[in-house]
PDB file of C-alpha atoms in Angstrom:
ATOM      1  CA  UNK A 373      93.622  68.615 105.628  1.00 91.00           C
ATOM      2  CA  UNK A 374      97.116  69.949 106.597  1.00 92.00           C
ATOM      3  CA  UNK A 375      96.780  71.953 103.195  1.00 92.00           C
ATOM      4  CA  UNK A 376      93.420  73.629 104.180  1.00 94.00           C
ATOM      5  CA  UNK A 377      95.325  74.978 106.835  1.00 96.00           C
ATOM      6  CA  UNK A 378      98.307  75.666 104.857  1.00 96.00           C
ATOM      7  CA  UNK A 379      95.946  77.525 102.831  1.00 97.00           C
ATOM      8  CA  UNK A 380      94.217  79.745 105.321  1.00 97.00           C
ATOM      9  CA  UNK A 381      97.964  80.767 107.350  1.00 98.00           C
ATOM     10  CA  UNK A 382      99.518  81.466 103.678  1.00 98.00           C
ATOM     11  CA  UNK A 383      96.367  83.775 103.233  1.00 98.00           C
ATOM     12  CA  UNK A 384      96.748  85.323 106.268  1.00 98.00           C
ATOM     13  CA  UNK A 385     100.205  86.120 106.037  1.00 98.00           C
ATOM     14  CA  UNK A 386      99.771  87.363 102.789  1.00 98.00           C
ATOM     15  CA  UNK A 387      97.072  89.179 103.842  1.00 98.00           C
ATOM     16  CA  UNK A 388      98.490  90.953 106.618  1.00 98.00           C
ATOM     17  CA  UNK A 389     101.914  91.803 103.908  1.00 98.00           C
ATOM     18  CA  UNK A 390      99.505  93.700 101.723  1.00 98.00           C
ATOM     19  CA  UNK A 391      97.987  95.442 104.517  1.00 97.00           C
ATOM     20  CA  UNK A 392     101.190  96.730 105.820  1.00 97.00           C
ATOM     21  CA  UNK A 393     102.776  97.814 102.491  1.00 98.00           C
ATOM     22  CA  UNK A 394      98.914  99.739 101.803  1.00 97.00           C
ATOM     23  CA  UNK A 395      99.523 101.658 105.044  1.00 96.00           C
ATOM     24  CA  UNK A 396     103.231 102.166 104.700  1.00 96.00           C
ATOM     25  CA  UNK A 397     102.257 103.515 101.524  1.00 96.00           C
ATOM     26  CA  UNK A 398      99.037 105.422 102.506  1.00 94.00           C
ATOM     27  CA  UNK A 399     101.251 107.315 105.347  1.00 95.00           C
ATOM     28  CA  UNK A 400     104.241 108.285 102.634  1.00 95.00           C
ATOM     29  CA  UNK A 401     101.049 109.996 100.071  1.00 93.00           C
ATOM     30  CA  UNK A 402      99.557 111.581 103.718  1.00 93.00           C
ATOM     31  CA  UNK A 403      96.350 109.848 103.036  1.00 91.00           C
ATOM     32  CA  UNK A 404      94.444 108.465 106.337  1.00 87.00           C
ATOM     33  CA  UNK A 405      95.150 104.976 107.716  1.00 88.00           C
ATOM     34  CA  UNK A 406      92.035 104.225 108.941  1.00 89.00           C
ATOM     35  CA  UNK A 407      89.113 104.044 106.092  1.00 90.00           C
ATOM     36  CA  UNK A 408      86.895 106.781 106.579  1.00 90.00           C
ATOM     37  CA  UNK A 409      82.473 106.353 106.630  1.00 92.00           C
ATOM     38  CA  UNK A 410      82.318 107.331 102.496  1.00 93.00           C
ATOM     39  CA  UNK A 411      79.638 110.701 102.000  1.00 94.00           C
ATOM     40  CA  UNK A 412      78.130 108.297  99.262  1.00 92.00           C
ATOM     41  CA  UNK A 413      78.599 104.374  98.361  1.00 89.00           C
ATOM     42  CA  UNK A 414      80.460 105.673  94.797  1.00 91.00           C
ATOM     43  CA  UNK A 415      83.008 106.684  97.136  1.00 92.00           C
ATOM     44  CA  UNK A 416      83.412 103.464  99.462  1.00 94.00           C
ATOM     45  CA  UNK A 417      86.260 101.016  99.148  1.00 94.00           C
ATOM     46  CA  UNK A 418      85.718  98.634  96.679  1.00 95.00           C
ATOM     47  CA  UNK A 419      85.184  95.342  99.472  1.00 94.00           C
ATOM     48  CA  UNK A 420      82.434  97.659 100.763  1.00 95.00           C
ATOM     49  CA  UNK A 421      80.713  98.150  97.319  1.00 94.00           C
ATOM     50  CA  UNK A 422      80.445  94.502  96.669  1.00 95.00           C
ATOM     51  CA  UNK A 423      78.661  94.032  99.859  1.00 94.00           C
ATOM     52  CA  UNK A 424      76.428  96.867  99.715  1.00 93.00           C
ATOM     53  CA  UNK A 425      75.083  95.566  95.800  1.00 93.00           C
ATOM     54  CA  UNK A 426      74.973  91.857  97.006  1.00 93.00           C
ATOM     55  CA  UNK A 427      72.757  93.155  99.838  1.00 91.00           C
ATOM     56  CA  UNK A 428      70.695  94.891  96.901  1.00 91.00           C
ATOM     57  CA  UNK A 429      70.663  92.032  94.786  1.00 91.00           C
ATOM     58  CA  UNK A 430      69.262  90.123  97.520  1.00 91.00           C
ATOM     59  CA  UNK A 431      66.706  92.434  98.103  1.00 90.00           C
ATOM     60  CA  UNK A 432      67.787  94.246 101.596  1.00 90.00           C
ATOM     61  CA  UNK A 433      69.675  97.302 100.454  1.00 82.00           C
ATOM     62  CA  UNK A 434      69.677  98.469 104.511  1.00 87.00           C
ATOM     63  CA  UNK A 435      71.096  95.120 105.629  1.00 88.00           C
ATOM     64  CA  UNK A 436      74.988  97.571 105.069  1.00 92.00           C
ATOM     65  CA  UNK A 437      75.095 101.155 105.801  1.00 92.00           C
ATOM     66  CA  UNK A 438      77.832 103.496 104.832  1.00 92.00           C
ATOM     67  CA  UNK A 439      78.514 104.246 108.327  1.00 94.00           C
ATOM     68  CA  UNK A 440      79.343 100.155 108.031  1.00 94.00           C
ATOM     69  CA  UNK A 441      81.827 100.582 104.842  1.00 94.00           C
ATOM     70  CA  UNK A 442      85.032 100.718 107.500  1.00 95.00           C
ATOM     71  CA  UNK A 443      84.216  97.843 109.203  1.00 95.00           C
ATOM     72  CA  UNK A 444      83.050  95.513 105.759  1.00 95.00           C
ATOM     73  CA  UNK A 445      85.706  96.762 103.674  1.00 95.00           C
ATOM     74  CA  UNK A 446      88.448  95.379 106.421  1.00 96.00           C
ATOM     75  CA  UNK A 447      86.477  91.819 106.980  1.00 96.00           C
ATOM     76  CA  UNK A 448      85.961  91.172 103.439  1.00 96.00           C
ATOM     77  CA  UNK A 449      89.905  92.204 102.820  1.00 96.00           C
ATOM     78  CA  UNK A 450      90.505  89.590 105.470  1.00 97.00           C
ATOM     79  CA  UNK A 451      88.406  87.400 104.207  1.00 97.00           C
ATOM     80  CA  UNK A 452      89.204  87.670 100.624  1.00 96.00           C
ATOM     81  CA  UNK A 453      92.537  87.308 100.572  1.00 97.00           C
ATOM     82  CA  UNK A 454      92.554  84.157 103.783  1.00 97.00           C
ATOM     83  CA  UNK A 455      90.319  82.503 100.980  1.00 97.00           C
ATOM     84  CA  UNK A 456      92.799  83.302  98.158  1.00 98.00           C
ATOM     85  CA  UNK A 457      95.739  81.489  99.859  1.00 97.00           C
ATOM     86  CA  UNK A 458      93.419  78.382 100.009  1.00 97.00           C
ATOM     87  CA  UNK A 459      93.423  78.546  96.203  1.00 96.00           C
ATOM     88  CA  UNK A 460      96.855  79.433  96.471  1.00 96.00           C
ATOM     89  CA  UNK A 461      97.548  75.955  98.232  1.00 96.00           C
ATOM     90  CA  UNK A 462      95.286  73.665  95.608  1.00 95.00           C
ATOM     91  CA  UNK A 463      97.192  75.087  92.925  1.00 94.00           C
ATOM     92  CA  UNK A 464     101.173  74.934  94.294  1.00 92.00           C
ATOM     93  CA  UNK A 465     100.066  71.356  95.475  1.00 88.00           C
ATOM     94  CA  UNK A 466      99.007  70.926  91.415  1.00 88.00           C
ATOM     95  CA  UNK A 467     101.682  72.548  89.937  1.00 86.00           C
ATOM     96  CA  UNK A 468     104.372  73.026  92.254  1.00 85.00           C
ATOM     97  CA  UNK A 469     105.833  76.370  91.228  1.00 81.00           C
ATOM     98  CA  UNK A 470     109.104  78.071  92.422  1.00 80.00           C
ATOM     99  CA  UNK A 471     107.704  80.398  95.522  1.00 79.00           C
ATOM    100  CA  UNK A 472     108.962  83.629  93.368  1.00 86.00           C
ATOM    101  CA  UNK A 473     107.344  82.395  90.282  1.00 88.00           C
ATOM    102  CA  UNK A 474     104.471  81.380  91.647  1.00 92.00           C
ATOM    103  CA  UNK A 475     104.157  84.521  93.989  1.00 93.00           C
ATOM    104  CA  UNK A 476     104.582  86.312  91.266  1.00 95.00           C
ATOM    105  CA  UNK A 477     101.985  85.198  88.761  1.00 95.00           C
ATOM    106  CA  UNK A 478      99.383  84.319  91.646  1.00 96.00           C
ATOM    107  CA  UNK A 479      99.657  87.702  92.227  1.00 97.00           C
ATOM    108  CA  UNK A 480      99.377  89.304  88.869  1.00 97.00           C
ATOM    109  CA  UNK A 481      96.220  86.867  88.923  1.00 97.00           C
ATOM    110  CA  UNK A 482      94.507  88.050  91.847  1.00 97.00           C
ATOM    111  CA  UNK A 483      95.574  91.801  90.715  1.00 97.00           C
ATOM    112  CA  UNK A 484      94.018  90.863  87.079  1.00 97.00           C
ATOM    113  CA  UNK A 485      90.959  89.162  88.402  1.00 96.00           C
ATOM    114  CA  UNK A 486      90.057  92.464  90.645  1.00 95.00           C
ATOM    115  CA  UNK A 487      89.742  94.276  87.345  1.00 96.00           C
ATOM    116  CA  UNK A 488      87.868  91.112  85.450  1.00 96.00           C
ATOM    117  CA  UNK A 489      85.000  91.124  88.771  1.00 95.00           C
ATOM    118  CA  UNK A 490      84.864  94.599  89.553  1.00 96.00           C
ATOM    119  CA  UNK A 491      84.878  96.270  86.078  1.00 97.00           C
ATOM    120  CA  UNK A 492      81.399  94.484  85.088  1.00 96.00           C
ATOM    121  CA  UNK A 493      80.250  95.771  88.267  1.00 95.00           C
ATOM    122  CA  UNK A 494      80.556  99.386  88.095  1.00 94.00           C
ATOM    123  CA  UNK A 495      83.093  99.472  90.440  1.00 95.00           C
ATOM    124  CA  UNK A 496      86.018  99.693  88.738  1.00 95.00           C
ATOM    125  CA  UNK A 497      87.044 101.395  85.182  1.00 95.00           C
ATOM    126  CA  UNK A 498      88.356  99.801  83.030  1.00 96.00           C
ATOM    127  CA  UNK A 499      92.807  99.363  83.706  1.00 95.00           C
ATOM    128  CA  UNK A 500      93.083 101.569  80.744  1.00 96.00           C
ATOM    129  CA  UNK A 501      90.862 104.564  82.217  1.00 96.00           C
ATOM    130  CA  UNK A 502      93.618 105.028  85.189  1.00 96.00           C
ATOM    131  CA  UNK A 503      97.106 106.283  85.352  1.00 97.00           C
ATOM    132  CA  UNK A 504      99.595 103.835  84.787  1.00 97.00           C
ATOM    133  CA  UNK A 505     101.585 105.323  88.419  1.00 96.00           C
ATOM    134  CA  UNK A 506      98.243 104.279  89.992  1.00 95.00           C
ATOM    135  CA  UNK A 507      98.074 100.974  88.079  1.00 96.00           C
ATOM    136  CA  UNK A 508     101.388 100.465  89.108  1.00 97.00           C
ATOM    137  CA  UNK A 509     100.991 100.696  92.693  1.00 96.00           C
ATOM    138  CA  UNK A 510      98.436  98.363  92.765  1.00 96.00           C
ATOM    139  CA  UNK A 511      99.686  95.577  90.863  1.00 97.00           C
ATOM    140  CA  UNK A 512     102.569  96.381  93.268  1.00 98.00           C
ATOM    141  CA  UNK A 513     100.604  95.637  96.724  1.00 98.00           C
ATOM    142  CA  UNK A 514      98.604  92.159  94.561  1.00 98.00           C
ATOM    143  CA  UNK A 515     102.901  91.189  93.454  1.00 98.00           C
ATOM    144  CA  UNK A 516     103.657  91.476  97.959  1.00 98.00           C
ATOM    145  CA  UNK A 517     100.436  89.797  98.921  1.00 98.00           C
ATOM    146  CA  UNK A 518     101.640  87.070  96.163  1.00 97.00           C
ATOM    147  CA  UNK A 519     105.018  86.979  96.914  1.00 97.00           C
ATOM    148  CA  UNK A 520     103.881  86.720 100.619  1.00 98.00           C
ATOM    149  CA  UNK A 521     101.414  83.214 100.091  1.00 97.00           C
ATOM    150  CA  UNK A 522     104.219  81.924  97.952  1.00 96.00           C
ATOM    151  CA  UNK A 523     106.696  82.005 100.704  1.00 96.00           C
ATOM    152  CA  UNK A 524     104.219  81.585 104.054  1.00 97.00           C
ATOM    153  CA  UNK A 525     102.926  78.349 101.873  1.00 96.00           C
ATOM    154  CA  UNK A 526     106.482  77.180 101.118  1.00 93.00           C
ATOM    155  CA  UNK A 527     107.832  77.838 104.512  1.00 93.00           C
ATOM    156  CA  UNK A 528     104.535  75.801 106.114  1.00 89.00           C
TER     157      UNK A 528
END
C-alpha cells in the first residue's frame, strides 16, 4: 500500500512540474494559459480527443461535447500523469534506477508511448512529420515529468 501511495504522490508531483513548465512555455510563446474550447474536435488537445474517441467507440459520441474539452483535457492530463507515477513506482521497485537515469528513461518512455498510442488513433502525426523544435519541446516537457516523478519517488 505504501508503494501505491508513493507512486500516486510522485505522479502528482511530476504532473505538477510538467504543467508548470508547459504553462511557462505557453506564456513565453504568447499562447493562452487555459485550454480554449476548440472550434472542431481535431483542434482539441490530445487528452480530450482520446475521451471523445472512446465515447464514440462505446456508441455515446454526445457524452462529450467540445465545450467539455478544456475540463476533460485537465482531468485526463492529471489522471494519466498520476497513474503513470504508480507505474514508475512498480518499475523502480523492481529495477532500482537512480533518480536521474530512472527519470530520464521514464520521461523519454512516456513521450515515446504517446506517439505509439496517439498516431494509430489519428490524433498525432508520426513524429518525423513534426518540426524538430516542436518535438524537442514536447520531449522536454516529458523529461521534466519523468525527472520530477523519479525525484519525488526517491524522496518519499
